[in-house]
JSON list of C-alpha atoms in Angstrom, two decimals:
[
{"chain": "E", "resi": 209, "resn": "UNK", "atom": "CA", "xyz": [19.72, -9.24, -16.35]},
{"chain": "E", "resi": 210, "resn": "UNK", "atom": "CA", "xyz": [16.55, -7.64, -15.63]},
{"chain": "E", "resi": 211, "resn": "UNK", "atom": "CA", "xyz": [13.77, -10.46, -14.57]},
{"chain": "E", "resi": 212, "resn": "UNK", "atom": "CA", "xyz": [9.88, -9.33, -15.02]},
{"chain": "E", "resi": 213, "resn": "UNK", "atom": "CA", "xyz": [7.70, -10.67, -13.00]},
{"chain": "E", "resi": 214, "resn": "UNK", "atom": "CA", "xyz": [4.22, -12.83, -14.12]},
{"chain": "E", "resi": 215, "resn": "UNK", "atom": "CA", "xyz": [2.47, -11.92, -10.87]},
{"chain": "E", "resi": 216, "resn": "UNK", "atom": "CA", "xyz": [1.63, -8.72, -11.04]},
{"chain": "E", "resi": 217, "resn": "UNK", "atom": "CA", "xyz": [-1.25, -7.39, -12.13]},
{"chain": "E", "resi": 218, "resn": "UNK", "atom": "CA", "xyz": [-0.79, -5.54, -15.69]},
{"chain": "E", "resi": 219, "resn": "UNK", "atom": "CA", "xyz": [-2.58, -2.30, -14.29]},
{"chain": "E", "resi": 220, "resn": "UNK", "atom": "CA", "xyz": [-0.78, 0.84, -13.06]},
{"chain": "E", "resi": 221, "resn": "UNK", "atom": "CA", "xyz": [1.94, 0.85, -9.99]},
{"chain": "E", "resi": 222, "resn": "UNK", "atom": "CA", "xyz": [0.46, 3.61, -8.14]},
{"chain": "E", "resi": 223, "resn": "UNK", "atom": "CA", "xyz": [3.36, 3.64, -5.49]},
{"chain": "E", "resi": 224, "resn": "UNK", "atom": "CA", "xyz": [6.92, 1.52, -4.67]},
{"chain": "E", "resi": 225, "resn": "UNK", "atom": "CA", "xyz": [7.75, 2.03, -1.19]},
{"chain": "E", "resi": 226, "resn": "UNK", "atom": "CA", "xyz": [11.52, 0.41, -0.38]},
{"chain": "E", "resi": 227, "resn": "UNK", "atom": "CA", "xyz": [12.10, -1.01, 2.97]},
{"chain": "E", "resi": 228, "resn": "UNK", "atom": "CA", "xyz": [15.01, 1.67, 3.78]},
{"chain": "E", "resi": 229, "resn": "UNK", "atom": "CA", "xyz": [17.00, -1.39, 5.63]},
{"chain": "E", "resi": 230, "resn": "UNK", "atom": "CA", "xyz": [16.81, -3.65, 2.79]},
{"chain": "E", "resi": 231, "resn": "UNK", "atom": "CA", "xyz": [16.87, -2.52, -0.94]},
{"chain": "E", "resi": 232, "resn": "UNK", "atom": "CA", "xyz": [15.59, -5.69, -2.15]},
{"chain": "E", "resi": 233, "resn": "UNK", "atom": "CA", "xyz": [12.54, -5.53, -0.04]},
{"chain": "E", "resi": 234, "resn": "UNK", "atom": "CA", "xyz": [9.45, -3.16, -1.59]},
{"chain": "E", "resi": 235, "resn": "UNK", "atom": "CA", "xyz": [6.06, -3.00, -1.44]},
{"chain": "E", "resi": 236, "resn": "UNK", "atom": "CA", "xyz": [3.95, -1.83, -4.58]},
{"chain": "E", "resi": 237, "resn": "UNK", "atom": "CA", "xyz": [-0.08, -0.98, -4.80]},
{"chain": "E", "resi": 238, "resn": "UNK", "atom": "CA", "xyz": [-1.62, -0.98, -8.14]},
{"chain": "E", "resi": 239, "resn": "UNK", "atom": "CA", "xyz": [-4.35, 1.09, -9.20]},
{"chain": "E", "resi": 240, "resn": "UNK", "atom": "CA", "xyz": [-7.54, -0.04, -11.58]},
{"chain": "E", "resi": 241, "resn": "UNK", "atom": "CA", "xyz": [-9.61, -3.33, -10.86]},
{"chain": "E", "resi": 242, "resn": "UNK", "atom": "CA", "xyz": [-9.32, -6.70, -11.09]},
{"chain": "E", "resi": 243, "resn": "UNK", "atom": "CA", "xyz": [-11.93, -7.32, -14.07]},
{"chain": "E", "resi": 244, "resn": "UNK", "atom": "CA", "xyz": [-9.83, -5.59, -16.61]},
{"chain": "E", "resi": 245, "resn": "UNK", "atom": "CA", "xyz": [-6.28, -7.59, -15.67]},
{"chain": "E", "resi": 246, "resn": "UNK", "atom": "CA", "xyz": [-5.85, -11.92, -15.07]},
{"chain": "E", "resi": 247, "resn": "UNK", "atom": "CA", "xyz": [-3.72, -11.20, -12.35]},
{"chain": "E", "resi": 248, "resn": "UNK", "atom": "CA", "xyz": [-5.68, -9.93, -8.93]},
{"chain": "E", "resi": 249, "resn": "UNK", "atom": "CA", "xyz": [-4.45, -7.97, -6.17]},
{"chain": "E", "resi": 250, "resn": "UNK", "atom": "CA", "xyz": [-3.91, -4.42, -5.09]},
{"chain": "E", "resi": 251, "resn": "UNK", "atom": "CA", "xyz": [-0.73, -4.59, -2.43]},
{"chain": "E", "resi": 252, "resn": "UNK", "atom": "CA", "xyz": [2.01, -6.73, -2.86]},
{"chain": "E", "resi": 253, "resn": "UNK", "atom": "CA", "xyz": [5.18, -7.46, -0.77]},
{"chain": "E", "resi": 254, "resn": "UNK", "atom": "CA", "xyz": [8.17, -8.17, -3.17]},
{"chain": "E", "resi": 255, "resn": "UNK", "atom": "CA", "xyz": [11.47, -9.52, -1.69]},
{"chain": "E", "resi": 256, "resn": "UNK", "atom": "CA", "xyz": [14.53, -10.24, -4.56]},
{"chain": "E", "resi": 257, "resn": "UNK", "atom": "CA", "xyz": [17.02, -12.58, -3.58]},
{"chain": "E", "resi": 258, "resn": "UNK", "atom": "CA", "xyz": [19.54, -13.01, -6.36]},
{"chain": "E", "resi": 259, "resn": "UNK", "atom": "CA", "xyz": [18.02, -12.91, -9.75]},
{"chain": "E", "resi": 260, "resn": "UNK", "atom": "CA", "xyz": [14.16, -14.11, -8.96]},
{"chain": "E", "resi": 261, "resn": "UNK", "atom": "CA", "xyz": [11.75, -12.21, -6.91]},
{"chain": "E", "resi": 262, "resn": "UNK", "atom": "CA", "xyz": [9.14, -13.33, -4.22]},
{"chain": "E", "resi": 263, "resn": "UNK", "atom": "CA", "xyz": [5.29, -11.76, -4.75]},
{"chain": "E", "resi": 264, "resn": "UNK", "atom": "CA", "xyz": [3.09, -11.98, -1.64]},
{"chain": "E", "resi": 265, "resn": "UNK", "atom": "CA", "xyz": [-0.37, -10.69, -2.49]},
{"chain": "E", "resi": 266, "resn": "UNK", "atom": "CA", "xyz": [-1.19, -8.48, 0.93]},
{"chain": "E", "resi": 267, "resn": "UNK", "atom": "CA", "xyz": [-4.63, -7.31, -0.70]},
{"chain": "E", "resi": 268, "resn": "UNK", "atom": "CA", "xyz": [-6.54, -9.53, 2.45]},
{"chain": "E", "resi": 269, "resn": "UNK", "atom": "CA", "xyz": [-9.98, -8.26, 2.62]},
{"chain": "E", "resi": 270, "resn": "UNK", "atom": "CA", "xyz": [-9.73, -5.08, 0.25]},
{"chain": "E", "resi": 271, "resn": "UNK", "atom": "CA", "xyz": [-10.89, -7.27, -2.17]},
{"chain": "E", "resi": 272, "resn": "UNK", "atom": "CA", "xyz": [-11.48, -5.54, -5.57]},
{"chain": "E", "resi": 273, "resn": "UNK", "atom": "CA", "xyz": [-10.37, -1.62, -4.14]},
{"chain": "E", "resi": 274, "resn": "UNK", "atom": "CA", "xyz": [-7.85, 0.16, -6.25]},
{"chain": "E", "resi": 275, "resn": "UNK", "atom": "CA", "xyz": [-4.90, 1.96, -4.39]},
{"chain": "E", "resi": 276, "resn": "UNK", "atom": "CA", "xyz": [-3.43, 5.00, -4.89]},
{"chain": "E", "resi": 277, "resn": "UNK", "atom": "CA", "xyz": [-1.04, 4.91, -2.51]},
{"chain": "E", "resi": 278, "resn": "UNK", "atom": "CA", "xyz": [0.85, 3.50, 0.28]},
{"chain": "E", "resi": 279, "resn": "UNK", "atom": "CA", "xyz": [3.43, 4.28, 3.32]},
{"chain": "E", "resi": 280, "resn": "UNK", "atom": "CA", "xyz": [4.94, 1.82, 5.87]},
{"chain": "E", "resi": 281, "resn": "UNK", "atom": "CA", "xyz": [5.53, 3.12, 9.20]},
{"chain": "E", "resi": 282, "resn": "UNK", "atom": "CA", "xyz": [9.16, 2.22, 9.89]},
{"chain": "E", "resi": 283, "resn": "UNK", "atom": "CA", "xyz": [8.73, 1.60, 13.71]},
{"chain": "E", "resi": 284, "resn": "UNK", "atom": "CA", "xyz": [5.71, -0.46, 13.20]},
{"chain": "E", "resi": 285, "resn": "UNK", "atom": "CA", "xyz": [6.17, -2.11, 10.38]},
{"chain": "E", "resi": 286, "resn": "UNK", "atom": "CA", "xyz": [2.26, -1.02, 9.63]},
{"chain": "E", "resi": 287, "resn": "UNK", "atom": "CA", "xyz": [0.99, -0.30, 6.25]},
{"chain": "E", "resi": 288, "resn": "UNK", "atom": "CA", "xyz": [-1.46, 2.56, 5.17]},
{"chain": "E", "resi": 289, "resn": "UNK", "atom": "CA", "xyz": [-3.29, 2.41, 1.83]},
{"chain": "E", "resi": 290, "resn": "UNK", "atom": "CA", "xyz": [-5.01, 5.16, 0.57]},
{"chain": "E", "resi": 291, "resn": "UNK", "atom": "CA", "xyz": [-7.91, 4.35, -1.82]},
{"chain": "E", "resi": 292, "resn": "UNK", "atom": "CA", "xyz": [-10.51, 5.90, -3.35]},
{"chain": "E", "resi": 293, "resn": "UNK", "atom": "CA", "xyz": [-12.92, 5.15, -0.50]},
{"chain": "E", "resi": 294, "resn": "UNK", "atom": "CA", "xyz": [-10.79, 6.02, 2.64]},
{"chain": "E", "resi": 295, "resn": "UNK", "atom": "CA", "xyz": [-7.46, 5.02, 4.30]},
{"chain": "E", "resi": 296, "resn": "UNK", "atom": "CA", "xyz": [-6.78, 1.69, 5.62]},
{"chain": "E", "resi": 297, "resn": "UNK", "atom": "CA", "xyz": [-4.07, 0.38, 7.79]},
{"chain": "E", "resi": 298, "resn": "UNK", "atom": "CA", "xyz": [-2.81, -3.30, 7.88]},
{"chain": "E", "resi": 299, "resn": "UNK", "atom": "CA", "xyz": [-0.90, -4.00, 11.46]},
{"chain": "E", "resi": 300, "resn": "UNK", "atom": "CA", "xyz": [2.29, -5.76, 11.32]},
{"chain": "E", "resi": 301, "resn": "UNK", "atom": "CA", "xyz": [1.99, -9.22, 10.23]},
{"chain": "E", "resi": 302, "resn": "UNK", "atom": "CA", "xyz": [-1.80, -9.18, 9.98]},
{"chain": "E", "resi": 303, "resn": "UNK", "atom": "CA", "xyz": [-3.72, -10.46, 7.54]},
{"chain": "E", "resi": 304, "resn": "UNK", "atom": "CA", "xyz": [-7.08, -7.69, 8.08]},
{"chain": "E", "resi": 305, "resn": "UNK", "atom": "CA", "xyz": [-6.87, -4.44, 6.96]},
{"chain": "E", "resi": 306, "resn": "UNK", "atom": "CA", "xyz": [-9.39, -1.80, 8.80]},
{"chain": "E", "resi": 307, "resn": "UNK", "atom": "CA", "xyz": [-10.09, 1.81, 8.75]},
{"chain": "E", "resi": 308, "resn": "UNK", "atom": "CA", "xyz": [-6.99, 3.99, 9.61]},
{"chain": "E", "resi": 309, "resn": "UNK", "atom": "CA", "xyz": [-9.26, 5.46, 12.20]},
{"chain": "E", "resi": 310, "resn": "UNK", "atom": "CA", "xyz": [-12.18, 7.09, 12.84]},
{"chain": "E", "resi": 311, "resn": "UNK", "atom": "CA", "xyz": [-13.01, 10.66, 11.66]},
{"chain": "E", "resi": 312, "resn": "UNK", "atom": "CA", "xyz": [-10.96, 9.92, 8.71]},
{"chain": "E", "resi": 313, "resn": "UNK", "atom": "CA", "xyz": [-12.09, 10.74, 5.52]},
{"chain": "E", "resi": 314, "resn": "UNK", "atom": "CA", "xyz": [-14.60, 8.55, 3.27]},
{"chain": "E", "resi": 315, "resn": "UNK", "atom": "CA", "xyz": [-13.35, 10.14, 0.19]},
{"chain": "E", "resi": 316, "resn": "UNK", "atom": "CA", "xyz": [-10.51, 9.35, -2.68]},
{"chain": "E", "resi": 317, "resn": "UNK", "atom": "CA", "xyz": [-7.15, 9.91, -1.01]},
{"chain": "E", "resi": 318, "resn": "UNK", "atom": "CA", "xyz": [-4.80, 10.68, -3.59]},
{"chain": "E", "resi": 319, "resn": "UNK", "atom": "CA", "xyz": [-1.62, 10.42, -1.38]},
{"chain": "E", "resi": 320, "resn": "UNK", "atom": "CA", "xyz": [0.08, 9.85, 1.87]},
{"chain": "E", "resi": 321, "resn": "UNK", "atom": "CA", "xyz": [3.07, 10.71, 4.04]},
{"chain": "E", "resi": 322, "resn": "UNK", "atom": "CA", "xyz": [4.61, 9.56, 6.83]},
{"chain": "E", "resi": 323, "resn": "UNK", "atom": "CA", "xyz": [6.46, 12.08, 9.33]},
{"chain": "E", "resi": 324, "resn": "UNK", "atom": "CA", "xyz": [8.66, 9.32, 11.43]},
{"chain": "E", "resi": 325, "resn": "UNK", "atom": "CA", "xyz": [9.70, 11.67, 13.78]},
{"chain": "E", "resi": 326, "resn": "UNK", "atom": "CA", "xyz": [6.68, 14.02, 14.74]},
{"chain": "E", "resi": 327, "resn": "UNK", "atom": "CA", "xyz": [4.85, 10.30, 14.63]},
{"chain": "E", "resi": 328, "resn": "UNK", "atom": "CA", "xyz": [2.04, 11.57, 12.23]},
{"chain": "E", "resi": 329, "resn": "UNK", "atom": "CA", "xyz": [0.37, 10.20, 8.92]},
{"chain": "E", "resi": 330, "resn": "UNK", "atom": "CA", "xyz": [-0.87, 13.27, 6.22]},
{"chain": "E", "resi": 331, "resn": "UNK", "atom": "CA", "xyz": [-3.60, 12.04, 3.81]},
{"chain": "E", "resi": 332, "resn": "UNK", "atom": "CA", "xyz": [-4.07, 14.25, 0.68]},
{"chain": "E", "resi": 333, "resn": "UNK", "atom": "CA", "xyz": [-7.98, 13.77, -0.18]},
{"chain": "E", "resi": 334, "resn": "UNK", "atom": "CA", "xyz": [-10.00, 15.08, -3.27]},
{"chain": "E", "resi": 335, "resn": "UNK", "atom": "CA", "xyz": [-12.20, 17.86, -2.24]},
{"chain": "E", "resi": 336, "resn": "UNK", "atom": "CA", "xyz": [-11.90, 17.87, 1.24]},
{"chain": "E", "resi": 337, "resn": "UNK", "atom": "CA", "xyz": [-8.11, 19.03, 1.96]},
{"chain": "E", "resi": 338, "resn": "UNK", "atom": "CA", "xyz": [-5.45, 17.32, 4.22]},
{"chain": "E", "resi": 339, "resn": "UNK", "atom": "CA", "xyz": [-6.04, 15.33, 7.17]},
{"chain": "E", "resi": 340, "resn": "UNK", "atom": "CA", "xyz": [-3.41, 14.28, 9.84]},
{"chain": "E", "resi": 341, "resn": "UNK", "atom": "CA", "xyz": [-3.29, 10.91, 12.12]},
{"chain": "E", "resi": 342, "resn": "UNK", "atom": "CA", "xyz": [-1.43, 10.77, 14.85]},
{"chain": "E", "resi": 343, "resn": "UNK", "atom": "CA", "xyz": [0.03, 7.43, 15.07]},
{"chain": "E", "resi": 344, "resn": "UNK", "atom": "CA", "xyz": [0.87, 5.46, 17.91]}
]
């Protein structure tokens, strides 16, 4: 039986990114703005246990910011959102999310990737090419 969830917001999933340890762990980003859905929220943490599903709205401070994508770094457990503004990281367990760093673009970034093992974040931007973060 496939359960839907009411907490979502009823805008586009932009990106699903599956913890790789636990298939029933996720976290989604939703494009579009609050105004035009009921539901708010931008990045959510989904964990399924049995046949119901936990939301945690991780949207913190980005407030009202669509997202067009987001990575998890594996080893850090950090989260990167690209949005049409910039990238933005949320540490491990925080509840703040900042600039990924400085000299990063303040463009749209259309997408991200994650190299584990050369440690390094790629962000895909609109107009002004790729950019690469070395992360810690």
């Amino acid at each position: 039986t496939i359960t839907f969830s009411t907490t979502d917001p009823a805008r586009f999933i932009t990106s699903i990114y599956v913890d790789p340890s636990n298939p029933h762990h996720a976290w989604l980003s939703y494009d579009g703005y609050n105004a035009n859905t009921v539901q708010p929220g931008h990045v959510f943490e989904v964990t399924r246990t049995g046949s119901t599903a936990t939301w945690v709205d991780l949207t913190y401070n980005l407030q009202d910011l669509p997202v067009t994508d987001l990575v998890r770094d594996d080893q850090t457990g950090d989260l990167y959102a690209a949005t049409d503004f910039a990238v933005w990281k949320l540490p491990s367990g925080g509840t703040t999310w900042s600039l990924a760093a400085g000299g990063m673009p303040m463009v749209e970034v259309a997408g991200l990737t994650i190299s584990s093992s050369a440690r390094v974040l790629y962000a895909a931007t609109h107009g002004l090419g790729g950019w690469k973060l070395n992360l810690p």
